[in-house]
Tab-separated table of N, CA and C in Angstrom:
chain	number	residue	atom	x	y	z
A	612	MET	N	0.843	-1.099	0.074
A	612	MET	CA	-0.004	0.244	0.052
A	612	MET	C	1.038	1.617	0.187
A	613	PHE	N	1.968	1.497	0.733
A	613	PHE	CA	2.972	2.455	0.925
A	613	PHE	C	3.884	2.710	-0.224
A	614	GLY	N	3.965	1.465	-1.021
A	614	GLY	CA	4.600	1.584	-1.806
A	614	GLY	C	4.115	2.204	-3.065
A	615	ARG	N	2.422	1.968	-3.005
A	615	ARG	CA	1.582	2.791	-4.370
A	615	ARG	C	1.317	3.575	-3.797
A	616	LEU	N	1.269	4.226	-2.909
A	616	LEU	CA	1.179	5.488	-2.485
A	616	LEU	C	2.385	6.318	-2.427
A	617	ARG	N	3.696	6.159	-2.419
A	617	ARG	CA	4.867	6.664	-2.655
A	617	ARG	C	5.045	6.949	-4.223
A	618	ARG	N	4.612	5.796	-4.952
A	618	ARG	CA	4.914	5.853	-6.859
A	618	ARG	C	3.687	6.965	-7.140
A	619	ARG	N	2.757	7.016	-6.320
A	619	ARG	CA	1.779	8.366	-6.983
A	619	ARG	C	2.026	9.447	-6.861
A	620	TRP	N	3.044	9.808	-5.238
A	620	TRP	CA	3.663	10.577	-5.146
A	620	TRP	C	4.697	11.093	-5.849
A	621	HIS	N	5.847	10.279	-6.329
A	621	HIS	CA	6.575	10.643	-7.136
A	621	HIS	C	5.730	10.913	-8.661
A	622	ASN	N	4.746	10.189	-9.363
A	622	ASN	CA	4.856	10.752	-10.563
A	622	ASN	C	3.578	12.156	-10.403
A	623	LEU	N	3.061	12.535	-9.493
A	623	LEU	CA	2.713	13.824	-8.872
A	623	LEU	C	3.699	14.662	-8.743
A	624	ALA	N	4.708	14.428	-8.393
A	624	ALA	CA	5.606	15.273	-8.310
A	624	ALA	C	6.450	15.600	-9.633
A	625	ARG	N	6.626	14.469	-10.302
A	625	ARG	CA	7.683	14.256	-11.479
A	625	ARG	C	6.794	15.489	-12.758
A	626	ALA	N	5.540	15.123	-12.666
A	626	ALA	CA	4.905	16.022	-13.750
A	626	ALA	C	4.895	17.027	-13.616
A	627	LYS	N	4.632	17.891	-15.238
A	627	LYS	CA	4.492	18.838	-15.654
A	627	LYS	C	3.752	20.273	-14.805
A	628	PRO	N	4.134	20.902	-14.068
A	628	PRO	CA	3.422	21.780	-13.253
A	628	PRO	C	2.247	22.130	-14.142
A	629	GLY	N	1.032	22.538	-13.878
A	629	GLY	CA	0.222	22.978	-14.261
A	629	GLY	C	-0.861	22.056	-15.393
A	630	LYS	N	-0.192	20.784	-14.936
A	630	LYS	CA	-0.546	19.172	-15.666
A	630	LYS	C	-1.032	18.618	-14.840
A	631	ARG	N	-0.208	18.573	-13.868
A	631	ARG	CA	-0.306	17.822	-12.771
A	631	ARG	C	-1.378	17.031	-12.187
A	632	PHE	N	-2.591	17.485	-12.016
A	632	PHE	CA	-3.724	17.024	-11.489
A	632	PHE	C	-4.642	16.415	-12.850
A	633	GLN	N	-4.696	17.232	-13.893
A	633	GLN	CA	-5.156	16.677	-15.289
A	633	GLN	C	-4.344	15.013	-15.122
A	634	ASN	N	-2.912	15.020	-15.479
A	634	ASN	CA	-2.879	14.043	-15.618
A	634	ASN	C	-2.994	13.066	-14.464
A	635	ARG	N	-2.982	13.360	-13.626
A	635	ARG	CA	-3.673	12.072	-12.398
A	635	ARG	C	-4.972	11.376	-12.622
A	636	TYR	N	-5.789	13.019	-12.941
A	636	TYR	CA	-7.411	12.587	-13.271
A	636	TYR	C	-7.051	11.586	-14.927
A	637	TYR	N	-6.679	11.442	-15.579
A	637	TYR	CA	-6.671	10.582	-16.832
A	637	TYR	C	-6.153	9.495	-16.764
A	638	GLU	N	-5.478	9.157	-15.612
A	638	GLU	CA	-4.601	8.292	-15.365
A	638	GLU	C	-5.872	7.363	-14.549
A	639	ARG	N	-6.308	7.673	-13.413
A	639	ARG	CA	-7.459	7.642	-12.920
A	639	ARG	C	-8.741	6.500	-13.998
A	640	LYS	N	-8.690	7.670	-14.429
A	640	LYS	CA	-9.595	7.374	-15.591
A	640	LYS	C	-9.630	5.822	-16.475
A	641	GLN	N	-8.326	5.757	-16.689
A	641	GLN	CA	-7.784	4.618	-17.338
A	641	GLN	C	-7.927	3.883	-16.352
A	642	HIS	N	-7.702	3.339	-14.820
A	642	HIS	CA	-8.058	2.453	-14.111
A	642	HIS	C	-9.095	2.309	-13.507
A	643	ARG	N	-10.307	2.545	-13.932
A	643	ARG	CA	-11.355	3.176	-13.072
A	643	ARG	C	-11.695	1.543	-12.345
A	644	SER	N	-12.350	1.444	-11.183
A	644	SER	CA	-13.197	0.486	-10.347
A	644	SER	C	-14.265	0.713	-10.446
A	645	SER	N	-14.833	0.689	-9.297
A	645	SER	CA	-16.308	0.562	-9.482
A	645	SER	C	-16.275	1.616	-9.118
A	646	PRO	N	-18.243	2.259	-9.521
A	646	PRO	CA	-18.962	3.783	-9.141
A	646	PRO	C	-19.014	4.066	-7.359
A	647	LEU	N	-18.556	3.211	-6.449
A	647	LEU	CA	-18.355	2.973	-5.403
A	647	LEU	C	-17.324	3.560	-4.940
A	648	VAL	N	-16.112	3.549	-5.692
A	648	VAL	CA	-15.040	3.986	-5.403
A	648	VAL	C	-15.192	6.008	-5.732
A	649	LYS	N	-15.289	5.527	-6.620
A	649	LYS	CA	-16.019	7.235	-7.479
A	649	LYS	C	-16.346	8.171	-6.079
A	650	CYS	N	-17.152	7.166	-5.577
A	650	CYS	CA	-18.275	8.267	-5.025
A	650	CYS	C	-17.931	8.412	-3.889
A	651	ALA	N	-16.900	7.113	-2.794
A	651	ALA	CA	-16.194	7.683	-2.199
A	651	ALA	C	-14.814	8.584	-2.168
A	652	TYR	N	-14.624	8.635	-3.289
A	652	TYR	CA	-13.225	9.342	-3.595
A	652	TYR	C	-14.160	10.940	-3.469
A	653	VAL	N	-15.457	11.066	-3.869
A	653	VAL	CA	-16.194	12.684	-4.267
A	653	VAL	C	-16.754	13.007	-2.059
A	654	VAL	N	-16.999	11.831	-1.517
A	654	VAL	CA	-17.508	12.068	-0.334
A	654	VAL	C	-16.275	12.747	0.389
A	655	LEU	N	-15.333	11.742	0.101
A	655	LEU	CA	-13.928	11.651	1.454
A	655	LEU	C	-13.409	13.618	0.995
A	656	GLY	N	-13.545	13.600	-0.221
A	656	GLY	CA	-12.776	14.959	-0.457
A	656	GLY	C	-13.344	16.245	0.022
A	657	THR	N	-15.018	16.134	-0.213
A	657	THR	CA	-15.695	17.035	0.138
A	657	THR	C	-15.709	17.213	1.634
A	658	LEU	N	-15.327	15.941	2.272
A	658	LEU	CA	-15.625	16.298	3.946
A	658	LEU	C	-14.577	16.629	4.138
A	659	LEU	N	-13.142	16.286	3.382
A	659	LEU	CA	-12.019	17.422	4.020
A	659	LEU	C	-11.913	18.357	3.947
A	660	MET	N	-12.831	19.074	2.692
A	660	MET	CA	-12.513	20.733	2.490
A	660	MET	C	-13.847	20.794	3.302
A	661	ILE	N	-14.521	20.460	3.451
A	661	ILE	CA	-15.243	21.159	4.754
A	661	ILE	C	-14.626	21.030	6.026
A	662	ALA	N	-13.966	20.164	6.593
A	662	ALA	CA	-13.345	19.922	7.656
A	662	ALA	C	-12.307	21.110	7.719
A	663	GLY	N	-11.610	21.110	6.229
A	663	GLY	CA	-10.643	22.126	6.395
A	663	GLY	C	-10.882	23.381	6.703
A	664	ILE	N	-12.572	23.828	6.070
A	664	ILE	CA	-12.772	24.984	6.044
A	664	ILE	C	-13.198	25.542	7.690
A	665	ALA	N	-13.554	24.532	8.524
A	665	ALA	CA	-13.810	24.411	9.888
A	665	ALA	C	-12.660	24.885	10.912
A	666	LEU	N	-11.368	24.382	10.013
A	666	LEU	CA	-10.177	24.446	10.563
A	666	LEU	C	-9.473	25.598	10.857
A	667	LEU	N	-9.807	26.530	9.517
A	667	LEU	CA	-9.143	27.551	9.249
A	667	LEU	C	-9.217	28.939	10.752
A	668	PRO	N	-10.086	29.115	11.170
A	668	PRO	CA	-9.743	29.718	12.333
A	668	PRO	C	-8.826	29.280	13.331
A	669	ALA	N	-8.749	27.920	13.545
A	669	ALA	CA	-8.139	27.685	14.645
A	669	ALA	C	-6.289	27.293	14.036
A	670	PRO	N	-5.258	27.638	15.358
A	670	PRO	CA	-4.506	27.086	14.742
A	670	PRO	C	-4.354	25.896	14.339
A	671	GLY	N	-3.317	25.674	13.324
A	671	GLY	CA	-3.737	23.722	13.042
A	671	GLY	C	-3.758	23.815	11.337
A	672	PRO	N	-3.354	22.944	10.850
A	672	PRO	CA	-3.072	22.312	9.211
A	672	PRO	C	-4.928	22.458	8.325
A	673	GLY	N	-5.454	24.000	8.433
A	673	GLY	CA	-6.583	24.005	7.898
A	673	GLY	C	-6.394	23.836	6.751
A	674	MET	N	-5.296	24.652	5.905
A	674	MET	CA	-5.027	24.687	4.608
A	674	MET	C	-4.780	23.688	3.992
A	675	LEU	N	-3.884	22.744	4.707
A	675	LEU	CA	-3.450	21.260	4.241
A	675	LEU	C	-4.430	20.577	4.180
A	676	VAL	N	-5.396	20.425	4.974
A	676	VAL	CA	-6.781	19.532	5.067
A	676	VAL	C	-7.980	20.288	4.347
A	677	ILE	N	-7.907	21.317	3.518
A	677	ILE	CA	-8.316	21.418	2.117
A	677	ILE	C	-7.681	20.908	0.898
A	678	VAL	N	-6.080	21.681	0.841
A	678	VAL	CA	-5.546	21.030	-0.535
A	678	VAL	C	-5.630	19.453	-0.336
A	679	LEU	N	-5.634	18.645	0.610
A	679	LEU	CA	-5.506	17.513	0.532
A	679	LEU	C	-6.994	16.683	-0.465
A	680	GLY	N	-8.297	17.710	0.980
A	680	GLY	CA	-9.699	17.318	-0.227
A	680	GLY	C	-9.582	17.844	-1.267
A	681	ALA	N	-9.189	18.758	-2.182
A	681	ALA	CA	-9.029	19.589	-3.002
A	681	ALA	C	-8.716	18.166	-4.512
A	682	ALA	N	-7.209	17.644	-3.814
A	682	ALA	CA	-6.380	16.813	-4.407
A	682	ALA	C	-7.296	15.830	-4.473
A	683	LEU	N	-8.162	14.883	-3.852
A	683	LEU	CA	-9.119	13.913	-3.953
A	683	LEU	C	-10.112	14.337	-5.210
A	684	LEU	N	-11.026	15.365	-4.546
A	684	LEU	CA	-11.603	15.770	-5.692
A	684	LEU	C	-11.434	15.701	-7.127
A	685	ALA	N	-10.214	16.208	-7.394
A	685	ALA	CA	-9.178	16.196	-8.674
A	685	ALA	C	-9.223	15.103	-8.935
A	686	GLN	N	-8.862	13.733	-8.691
A	686	GLN	CA	-9.019	12.447	-9.040
A	686	GLN	C	-10.538	12.302	-9.898
A	687	GLU	N	-11.163	12.818	-9.564
A	687	GLU	CA	-12.405	12.156	-9.752
A	687	GLU	C	-13.047	13.544	-11.022
A	688	SER	N	-12.727	14.579	-10.615
A	688	SER	CA	-13.174	15.407	-11.763
A	688	SER	C	-12.510	16.166	-12.555
A	689	LEU	N	-12.701	16.477	-13.481
A	689	LEU	CA	-11.388	16.732	-14.585
A	689	LEU	C	-11.207	18.367	-14.397
A	690	LEU	N	-12.844	18.708	-14.200
A	690	LEU	CA	-13.236	20.430	-13.816
A	690	LEU	C	-12.115	20.644	-12.683
A	691	ASP	N	-12.557	20.090	-11.465
A	691	ASP	CA	-11.237	20.230	-10.259
A	691	ASP	C	-10.157	19.844	-10.774
A	692	ALA	N	-9.733	19.170	-11.310
A	692	ALA	CA	-8.599	18.873	-11.421
A	692	ALA	C	-8.040	19.773	-12.594
A	693	ARG	N	-8.178	20.594	-13.545
A	693	ARG	CA	-8.144	22.108	-14.234
A	693	ARG	C	-8.010	23.316	-12.846
A	694	ALA	N	-8.668	23.286	-12.157
A	694	ALA	CA	-8.680	24.285	-11.328
A	694	ALA	C	-7.441	23.992	-9.956
A	695	CYS	N	-7.513	23.042	-9.684
A	695	CYS	CA	-6.180	22.718	-9.246
A	695	CYS	C	-4.815	23.128	-9.748
A	696	ASP	N	-4.576	22.829	-10.956
A	696	ASP	CA	-3.560	22.928	-11.795
A	696	ASP	C	-3.642	24.563	-11.918
A	697	ALA	N	-4.618	25.267	-11.999
A	697	ALA	CA	-4.648	26.725	-12.534
A	697	ALA	C	-4.022	26.860	-10.899
A	698	THR	N	-4.579	27.077	-10.283
A	698	THR	CA	-4.374	27.468	-8.666
A	698	THR	C	-2.941	26.980	-8.271
A	699	GLU	N	-2.273	26.015	-8.363
A	699	GLU	CA	-0.792	26.057	-9.072
A	699	GLU	C	0.023	26.813	-9.597
A	700	MET	N	-0.315	27.044	-10.258
A	700	MET	CA	0.289	27.938	-11.439
A	700	MET	C	0.228	29.666	-10.808
A	701	LYS	N	-0.940	30.183	-10.555
A	701	LYS	CA	-0.848	31.015	-9.575
A	701	LYS	C	-0.185	31.379	-8.271
A	702	LEU	N	-0.070	30.167	-7.740
A	702	LEU	CA	0.297	29.810	-6.542
A	702	LEU	C	2.058	29.994	-6.749
A	703	ARG	N	2.394	29.063	-7.267
A	703	ARG	CA	3.967	29.866	-8.220
A	703	ARG	C	4.307	30.905	-8.632
A	704	ALA	N	3.566	31.620	-9.378
A	704	ALA	CA	3.792	32.978	-9.697
A	704	ALA	C	3.595	33.729	-8.537
A	705	TRP	N	3.110	33.534	-7.911
A	705	TRP	CA	2.994	34.589	-6.104
A	705	TRP	C	4.681	34.673	-5.409
A	706	LEU	N	4.641	33.119	-5.300
A	706	LEU	CA	6.254	32.595	-4.768
A	706	LEU	C	7.342	33.219	-5.297
A	707	ARG	N	7.297	33.462	-7.051
A	707	ARG	CA	8.313	33.717	-7.420
A	707	ARG	C	8.642	35.099	-7.597
A	708	ARG	N	7.381	36.293	-7.311
A	708	ARG	CA	7.284	37.231	-7.489
A	708	ARG	C	7.568	37.721	-5.302
A	709	ALA	N	7.203	36.890	-4.856
A	709	ALA	CA	7.731	37.266	-3.150
A	709	ALA	C	9.156	37.040	-3.359
A	710	ARG	N	9.618	36.138	-3.911
A	710	ARG	CA	10.906	35.590	-3.787
A	710	ARG	C	12.236	37.166	-4.523
A	711	ARG	N	11.672	37.479	-5.386
A	711	ARG	CA	11.883	38.221	-5.680
A	711	ARG	C	12.218	39.797	-4.987
A	712	ALA	N	11.403	40.321	-4.616
A	712	ALA	CA	11.078	40.862	-3.760
A	712	ALA	C	11.638	40.781	-2.389
A	713	TRP	N	12.027	39.890	-1.935
A	713	TRP	CA	12.811	39.528	-0.713
A	713	TRP	C	14.357	39.529	-0.778
A	714	ARG	N	14.327	39.245	-2.015
A	714	ARG	CA	15.986	39.768	-2.362
A	714	ARG	C	16.340	40.974	-2.665
């Protein structure tokens, strides 16, 4: 199980920025199991996002929980995968500007 998770993480990390989540969506689409599994991913992703939003005011990993929920949803929805890729590109641009300003 951990080997499979590690392999998926490496594939995600090696993918081209701006296409990572769409690539993962198409990879999962080729190896679909049952509709029950898709439903489980959607429900778990939605619950994680709701929990992350609830955790935002408190100190802790609220944003991390939201990101994990969004990543689960992106595996089952092309629209969510595109949104995650677009958000990643905007965050990368913002970080580049912040690093330049810091120097």
